[in-house]
CSV table of C-alpha atoms in Angstrom, one decimal:
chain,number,residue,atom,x,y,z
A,23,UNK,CA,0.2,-11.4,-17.8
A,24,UNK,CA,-2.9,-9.0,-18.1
A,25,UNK,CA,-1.7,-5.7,-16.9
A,26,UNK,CA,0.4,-3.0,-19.3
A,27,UNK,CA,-0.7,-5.2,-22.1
A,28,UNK,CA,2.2,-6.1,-24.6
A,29,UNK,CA,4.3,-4.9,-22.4
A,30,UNK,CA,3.3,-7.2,-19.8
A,31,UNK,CA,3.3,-10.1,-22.0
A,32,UNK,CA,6.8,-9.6,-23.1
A,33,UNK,CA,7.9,-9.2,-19.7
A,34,UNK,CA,6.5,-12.4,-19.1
A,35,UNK,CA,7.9,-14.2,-21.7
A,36,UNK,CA,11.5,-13.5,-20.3
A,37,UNK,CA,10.3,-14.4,-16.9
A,38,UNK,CA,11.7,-17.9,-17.1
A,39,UNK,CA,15.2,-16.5,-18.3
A,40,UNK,CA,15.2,-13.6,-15.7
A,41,UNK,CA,14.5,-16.3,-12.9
A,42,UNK,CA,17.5,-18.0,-14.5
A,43,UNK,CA,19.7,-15.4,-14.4
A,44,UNK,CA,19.5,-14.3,-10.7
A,45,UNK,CA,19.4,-17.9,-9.5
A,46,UNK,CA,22.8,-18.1,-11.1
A,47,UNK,CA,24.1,-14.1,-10.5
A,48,UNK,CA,23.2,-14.5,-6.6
A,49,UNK,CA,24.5,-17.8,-5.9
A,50,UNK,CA,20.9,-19.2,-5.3
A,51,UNK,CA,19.3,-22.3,-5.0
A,52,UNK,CA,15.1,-22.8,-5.3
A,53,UNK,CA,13.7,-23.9,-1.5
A,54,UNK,CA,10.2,-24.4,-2.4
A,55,UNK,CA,6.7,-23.5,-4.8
A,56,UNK,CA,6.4,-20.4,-6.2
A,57,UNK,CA,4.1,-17.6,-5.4
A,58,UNK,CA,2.8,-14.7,-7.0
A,59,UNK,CA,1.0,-11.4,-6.4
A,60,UNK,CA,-0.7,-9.0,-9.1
A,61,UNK,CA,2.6,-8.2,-11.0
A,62,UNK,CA,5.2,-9.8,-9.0
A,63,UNK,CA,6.8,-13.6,-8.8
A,64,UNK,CA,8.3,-14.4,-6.1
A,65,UNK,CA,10.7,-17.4,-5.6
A,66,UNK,CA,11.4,-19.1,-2.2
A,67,UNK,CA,15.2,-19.4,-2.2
A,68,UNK,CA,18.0,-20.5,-0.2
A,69,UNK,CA,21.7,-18.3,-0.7
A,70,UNK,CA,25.1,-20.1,-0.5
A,71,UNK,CA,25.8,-19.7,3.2
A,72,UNK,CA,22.2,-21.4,4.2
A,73,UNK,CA,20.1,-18.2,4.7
A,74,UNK,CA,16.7,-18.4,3.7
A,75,UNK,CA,15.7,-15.6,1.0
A,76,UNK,CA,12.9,-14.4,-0.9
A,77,UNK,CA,13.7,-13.7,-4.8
A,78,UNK,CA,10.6,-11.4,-6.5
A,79,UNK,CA,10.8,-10.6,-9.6
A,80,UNK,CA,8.5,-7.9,-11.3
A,81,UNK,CA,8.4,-5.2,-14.1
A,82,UNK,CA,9.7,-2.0,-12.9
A,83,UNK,CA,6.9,0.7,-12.8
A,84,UNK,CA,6.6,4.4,-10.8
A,85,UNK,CA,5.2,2.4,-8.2
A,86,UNK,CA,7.5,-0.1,-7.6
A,87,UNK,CA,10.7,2.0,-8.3
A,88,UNK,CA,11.1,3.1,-5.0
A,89,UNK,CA,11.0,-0.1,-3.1
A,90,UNK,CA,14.4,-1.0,-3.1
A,91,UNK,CA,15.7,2.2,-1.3
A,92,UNK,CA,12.2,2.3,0.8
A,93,UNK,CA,13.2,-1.0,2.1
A,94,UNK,CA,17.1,0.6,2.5
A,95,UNK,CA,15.5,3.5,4.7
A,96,UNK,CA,14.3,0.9,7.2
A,97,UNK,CA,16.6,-1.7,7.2
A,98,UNK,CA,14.2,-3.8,8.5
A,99,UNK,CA,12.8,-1.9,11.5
A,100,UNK,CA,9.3,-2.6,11.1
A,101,UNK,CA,9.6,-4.0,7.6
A,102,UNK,CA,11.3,-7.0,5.8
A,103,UNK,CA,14.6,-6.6,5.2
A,104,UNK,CA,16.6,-6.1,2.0
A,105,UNK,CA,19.7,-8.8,0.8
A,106,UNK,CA,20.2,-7.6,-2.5
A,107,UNK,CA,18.6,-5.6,-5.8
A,108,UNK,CA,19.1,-5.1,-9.2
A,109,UNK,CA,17.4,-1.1,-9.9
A,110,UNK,CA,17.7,-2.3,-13.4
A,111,UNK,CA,15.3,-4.7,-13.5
A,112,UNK,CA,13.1,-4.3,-10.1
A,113,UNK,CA,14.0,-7.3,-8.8
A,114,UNK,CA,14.9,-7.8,-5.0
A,115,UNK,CA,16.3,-10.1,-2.7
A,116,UNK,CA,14.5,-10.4,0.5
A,117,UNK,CA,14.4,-11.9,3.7
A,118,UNK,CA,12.2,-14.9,4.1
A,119,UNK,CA,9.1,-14.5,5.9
A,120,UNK,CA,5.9,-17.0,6.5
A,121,UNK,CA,3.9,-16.3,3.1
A,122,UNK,CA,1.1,-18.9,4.8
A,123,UNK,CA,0.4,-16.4,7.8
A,124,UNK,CA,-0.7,-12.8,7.9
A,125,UNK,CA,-2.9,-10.7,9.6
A,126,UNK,CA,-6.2,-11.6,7.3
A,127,UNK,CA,-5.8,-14.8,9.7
A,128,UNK,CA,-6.5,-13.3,12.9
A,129,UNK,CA,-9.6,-13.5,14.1
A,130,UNK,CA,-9.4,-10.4,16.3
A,131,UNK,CA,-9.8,-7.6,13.6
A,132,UNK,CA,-9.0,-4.6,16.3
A,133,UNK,CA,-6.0,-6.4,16.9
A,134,UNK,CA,-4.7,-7.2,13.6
A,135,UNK,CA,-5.3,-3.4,13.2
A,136,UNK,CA,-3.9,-2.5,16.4
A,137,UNK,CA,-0.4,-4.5,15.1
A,138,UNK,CA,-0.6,-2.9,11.5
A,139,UNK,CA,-0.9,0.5,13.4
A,140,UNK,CA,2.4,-0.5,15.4
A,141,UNK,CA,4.0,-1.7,12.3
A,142,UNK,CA,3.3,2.0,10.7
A,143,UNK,CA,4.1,3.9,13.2
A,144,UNK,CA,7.9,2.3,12.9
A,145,UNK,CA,7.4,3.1,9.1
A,146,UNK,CA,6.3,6.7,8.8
A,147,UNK,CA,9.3,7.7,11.5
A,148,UNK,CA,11.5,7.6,9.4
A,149,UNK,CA,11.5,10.5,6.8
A,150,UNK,CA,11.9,10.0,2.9
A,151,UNK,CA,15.2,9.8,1.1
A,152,UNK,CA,16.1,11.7,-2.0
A,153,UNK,CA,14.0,10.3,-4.6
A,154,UNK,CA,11.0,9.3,-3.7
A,155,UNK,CA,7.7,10.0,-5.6
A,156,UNK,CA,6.4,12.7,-3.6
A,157,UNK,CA,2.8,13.1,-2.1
A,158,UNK,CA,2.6,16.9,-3.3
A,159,UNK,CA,3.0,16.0,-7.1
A,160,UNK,CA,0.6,13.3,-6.7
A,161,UNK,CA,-1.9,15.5,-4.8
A,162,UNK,CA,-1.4,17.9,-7.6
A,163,UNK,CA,-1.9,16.2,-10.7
A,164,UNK,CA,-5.3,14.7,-9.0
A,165,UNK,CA,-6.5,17.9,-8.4
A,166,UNK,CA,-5.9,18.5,-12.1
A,167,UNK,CA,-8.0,15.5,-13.0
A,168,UNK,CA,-10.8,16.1,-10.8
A,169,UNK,CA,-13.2,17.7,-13.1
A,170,UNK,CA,-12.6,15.5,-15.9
A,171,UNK,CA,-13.9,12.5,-14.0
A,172,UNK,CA,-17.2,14.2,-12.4
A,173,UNK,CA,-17.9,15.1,-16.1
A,174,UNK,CA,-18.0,11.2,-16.6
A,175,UNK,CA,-20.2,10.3,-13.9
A,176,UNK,CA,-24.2,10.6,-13.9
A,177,UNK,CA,-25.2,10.4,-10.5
A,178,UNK,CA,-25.1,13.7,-9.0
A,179,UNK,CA,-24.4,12.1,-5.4
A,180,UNK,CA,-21.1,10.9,-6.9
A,181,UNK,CA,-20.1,14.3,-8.3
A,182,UNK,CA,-20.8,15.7,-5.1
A,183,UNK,CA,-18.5,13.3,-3.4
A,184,UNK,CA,-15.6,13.5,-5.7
A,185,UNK,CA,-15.6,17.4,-5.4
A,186,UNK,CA,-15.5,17.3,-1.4
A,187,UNK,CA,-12.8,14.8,-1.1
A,188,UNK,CA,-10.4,17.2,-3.8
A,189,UNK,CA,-11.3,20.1,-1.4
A,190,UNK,CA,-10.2,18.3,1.7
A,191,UNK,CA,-7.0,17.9,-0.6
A,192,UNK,CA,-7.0,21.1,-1.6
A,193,UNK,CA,-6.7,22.1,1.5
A,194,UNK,CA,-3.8,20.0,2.6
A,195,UNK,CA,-1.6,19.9,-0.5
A,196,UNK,CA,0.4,22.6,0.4
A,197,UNK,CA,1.5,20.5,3.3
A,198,UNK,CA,2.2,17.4,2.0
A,199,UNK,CA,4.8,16.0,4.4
A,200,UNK,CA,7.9,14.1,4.4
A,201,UNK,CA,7.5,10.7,6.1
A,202,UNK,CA,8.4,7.4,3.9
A,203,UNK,CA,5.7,6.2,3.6
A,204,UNK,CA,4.0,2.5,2.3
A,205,UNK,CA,1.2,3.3,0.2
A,206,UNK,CA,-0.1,-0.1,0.4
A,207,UNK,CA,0.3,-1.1,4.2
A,208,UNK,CA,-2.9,-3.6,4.7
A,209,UNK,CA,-3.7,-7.5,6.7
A,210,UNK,CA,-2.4,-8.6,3.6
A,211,UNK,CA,0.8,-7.0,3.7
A,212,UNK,CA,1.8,-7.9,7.6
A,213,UNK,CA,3.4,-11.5,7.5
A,214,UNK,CA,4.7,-13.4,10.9
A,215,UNK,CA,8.1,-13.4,10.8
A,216,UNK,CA,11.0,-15.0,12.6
A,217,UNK,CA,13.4,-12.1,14.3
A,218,UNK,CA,9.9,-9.8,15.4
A,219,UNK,CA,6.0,-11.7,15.1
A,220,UNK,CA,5.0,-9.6,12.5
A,221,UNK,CA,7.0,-7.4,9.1
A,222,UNK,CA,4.8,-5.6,6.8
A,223,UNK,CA,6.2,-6.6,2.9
A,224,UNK,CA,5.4,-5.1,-0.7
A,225,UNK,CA,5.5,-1.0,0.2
A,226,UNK,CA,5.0,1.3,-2.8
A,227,UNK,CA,7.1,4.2,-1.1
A,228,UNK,CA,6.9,7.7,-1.2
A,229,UNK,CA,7.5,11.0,0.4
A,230,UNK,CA,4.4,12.6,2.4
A,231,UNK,CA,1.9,13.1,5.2
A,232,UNK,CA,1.0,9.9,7.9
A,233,UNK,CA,-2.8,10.6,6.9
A,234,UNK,CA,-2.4,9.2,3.2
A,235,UNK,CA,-1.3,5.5,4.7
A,236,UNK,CA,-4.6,4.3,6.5
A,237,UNK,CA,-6.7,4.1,3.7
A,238,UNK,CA,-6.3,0.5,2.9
A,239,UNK,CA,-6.7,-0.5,6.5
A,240,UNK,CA,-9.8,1.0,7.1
A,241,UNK,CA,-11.4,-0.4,4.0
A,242,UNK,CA,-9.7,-4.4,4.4
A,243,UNK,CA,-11.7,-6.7,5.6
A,244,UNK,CA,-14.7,-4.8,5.1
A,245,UNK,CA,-17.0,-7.3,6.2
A,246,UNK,CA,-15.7,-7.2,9.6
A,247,UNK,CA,-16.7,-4.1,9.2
A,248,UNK,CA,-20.5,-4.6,7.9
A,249,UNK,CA,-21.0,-7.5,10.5
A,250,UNK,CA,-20.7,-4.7,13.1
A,251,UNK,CA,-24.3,-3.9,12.0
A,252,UNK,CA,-22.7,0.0,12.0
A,253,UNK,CA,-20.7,0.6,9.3
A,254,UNK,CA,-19.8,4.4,10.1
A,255,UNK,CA,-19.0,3.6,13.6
A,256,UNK,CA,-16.9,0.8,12.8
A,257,UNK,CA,-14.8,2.3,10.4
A,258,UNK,CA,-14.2,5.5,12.8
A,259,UNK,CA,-13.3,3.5,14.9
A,260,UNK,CA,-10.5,1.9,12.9
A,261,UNK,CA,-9.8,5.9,11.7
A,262,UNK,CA,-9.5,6.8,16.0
A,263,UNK,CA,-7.5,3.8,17.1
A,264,UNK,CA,-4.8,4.5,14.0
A,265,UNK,CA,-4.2,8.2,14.7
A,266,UNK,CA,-4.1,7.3,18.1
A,267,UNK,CA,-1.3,4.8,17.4
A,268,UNK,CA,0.4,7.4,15.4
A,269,UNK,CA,0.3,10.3,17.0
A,270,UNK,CA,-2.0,12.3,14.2
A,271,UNK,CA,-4.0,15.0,13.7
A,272,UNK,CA,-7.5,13.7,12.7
A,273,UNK,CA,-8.8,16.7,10.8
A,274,UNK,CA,-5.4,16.6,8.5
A,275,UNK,CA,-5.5,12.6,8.9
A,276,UNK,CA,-9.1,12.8,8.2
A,277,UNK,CA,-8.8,15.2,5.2
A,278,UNK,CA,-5.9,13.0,3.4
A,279,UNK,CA,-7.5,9.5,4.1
A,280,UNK,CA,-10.7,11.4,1.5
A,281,UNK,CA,-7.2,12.1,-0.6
A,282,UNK,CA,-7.1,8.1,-0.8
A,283,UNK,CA,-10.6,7.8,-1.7
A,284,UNK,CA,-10.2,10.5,-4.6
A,285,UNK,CA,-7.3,8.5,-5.9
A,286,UNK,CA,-9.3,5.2,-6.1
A,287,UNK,CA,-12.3,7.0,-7.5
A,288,UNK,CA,-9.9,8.5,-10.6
A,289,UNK,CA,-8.8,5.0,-11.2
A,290,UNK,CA,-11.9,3.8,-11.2
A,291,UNK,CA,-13.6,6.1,-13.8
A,292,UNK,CA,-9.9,6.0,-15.8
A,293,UNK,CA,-10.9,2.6,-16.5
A,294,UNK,CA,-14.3,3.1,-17.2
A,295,UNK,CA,-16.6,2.9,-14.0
A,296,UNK,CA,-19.2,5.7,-14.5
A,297,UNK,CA,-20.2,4.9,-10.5
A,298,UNK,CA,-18.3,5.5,-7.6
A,299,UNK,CA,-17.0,2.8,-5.2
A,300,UNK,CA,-19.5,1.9,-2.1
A,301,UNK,CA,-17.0,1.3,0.1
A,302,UNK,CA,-14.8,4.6,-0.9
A,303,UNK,CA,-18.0,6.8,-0.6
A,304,UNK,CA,-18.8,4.8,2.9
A,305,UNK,CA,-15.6,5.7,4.5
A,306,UNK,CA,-15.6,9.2,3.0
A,307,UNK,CA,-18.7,9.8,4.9
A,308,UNK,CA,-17.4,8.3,8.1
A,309,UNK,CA,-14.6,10.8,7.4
A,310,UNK,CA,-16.8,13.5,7.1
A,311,UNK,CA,-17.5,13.4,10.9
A,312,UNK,CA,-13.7,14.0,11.5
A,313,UNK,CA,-13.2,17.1,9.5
């Protein structure tokens, strides 16, 4: 395992055991190949009355702390559902969907968006439990970061970028909000599914304004969004049709969407990138025309 270094390798090394242990601990029986995402495992299983089950196992981190009771909030309305978890360890039990098919595999990209939109919608209704990582802090400590970063980047045009999106968050982060929200809700993460057609899986929850959830569906399969021959245009109209799903504002969705984009760009010079993301800067300036 690459990420969080020897951490990551240790975590690893106990994989097989931890597998072991839940097999065993949940009355589980293995149904099928593994698969695996960027940190997580995730075991196609079958529990002692028949049911079909998901086990993932992955290394608890502030992002994936709060998935367990995200997943609890919604009890399945809109997302997969829960069986069982261990806080300890991160690892979950979860209702089996179709790995094989999600929304990357339709054709139609409107609607593939027009079902994530749906999908979110159900998700941001419902408002965060105690204990989610909250939007505001987040929003905060970027802020805090922001001239750090410009001092690492040459290009004036990226400078310029990274101070307009913190203002649009300045702006908003006294209103953060108080939907649950998915952080991470893109094609990727919408699966077919038995008891609806479609479940969105793998949400990073936390507690905060609609707006900061569209980011990674405006910016997934981007060249859908280059083969319109107008890449402004095409991405607005992703922006319009999900605001218009969800019932937002588009100067405030507008303004925290630019929030995403700051967040990616501090990641990106965090870990070294002395140039700002092409696609980020393209859908800031689409976003530009909404503010």
């Amino acid at each position: 395992m690459k990420h969080d270094g020897e951490a990551g390798r240790v975590w690893s090394a106990g994989l097989p055991a931890l597998a072991e242990r839940y097999l065993e601990e949940w009355e589980l029986r293995l149904d099928g190949e593994p698969r695996h995402g960027v940190v997580s495992l995730v075991l196609p299983v079958v529990r002692e009355d028949g049911t079909k089950a998901a086990l993932k196992l992955q290394p608890v981190t502030d992002e994936n702390a709060t998935e367990a009771p995200g997943l609890r909030t919604w009890a399945g309305d809109g997302s997969v559902r829960l069986l069982d978890s261990d806080p300890g360890t991160g690892t979950l039990l979860l209702e089996r969907l179709e790995a094989d098919r999600s929304l990357s595999g339709l054709p139609d990209d409107m609607k593939a968006l027009g079902i994530l939109a749906d999908l979110l919608a159900r998700l941001v209704s419902y408002p965060a439990p105690e204990g989610m990582r909250r939007l505001a802090d987040i929003a905060r400590a970027m802020l805090d970061d922001v001239e750090g970063a410009v001092a690492k980047l040459p290009r004036e045009s990226d400078r310029h970028w990274m101070r307009y999106c913190a203002g649009a968050v300045g702006e908003l982060v006294s209103e953060p909000g108080d939907r649950l929200l998915h952080w991470d809700l893109h094609y990727d993460n919408v699966l077919a599914a038995g008891r609806e057609p479609w479940l969105s899986i793998d949400p990073k929850p936390l507690a905060g304004d609609p707006g900061f959830d569209l980011l990674p569906a405006l910016h997934n399969r981007w060249d859908d969004v280059v083969a319109s021959g107008d890449v402004r245009r095409a991405v607005l109209r992703r922006f319009d049709l999900m605001v218009d799903r969800l019932g937002l504002d588009p100067r405030r969705s507008a303004g925290w969407t630019l929030g995403r984009v700051l967040q990616n760009a501090l990641w990106d010079v965090d870990s070294g990138q002395t140039e700002l993301n092409e696609i980020g800067l393209a859908v800031a300036e689409a976003m530009r025309q909404r503010i």
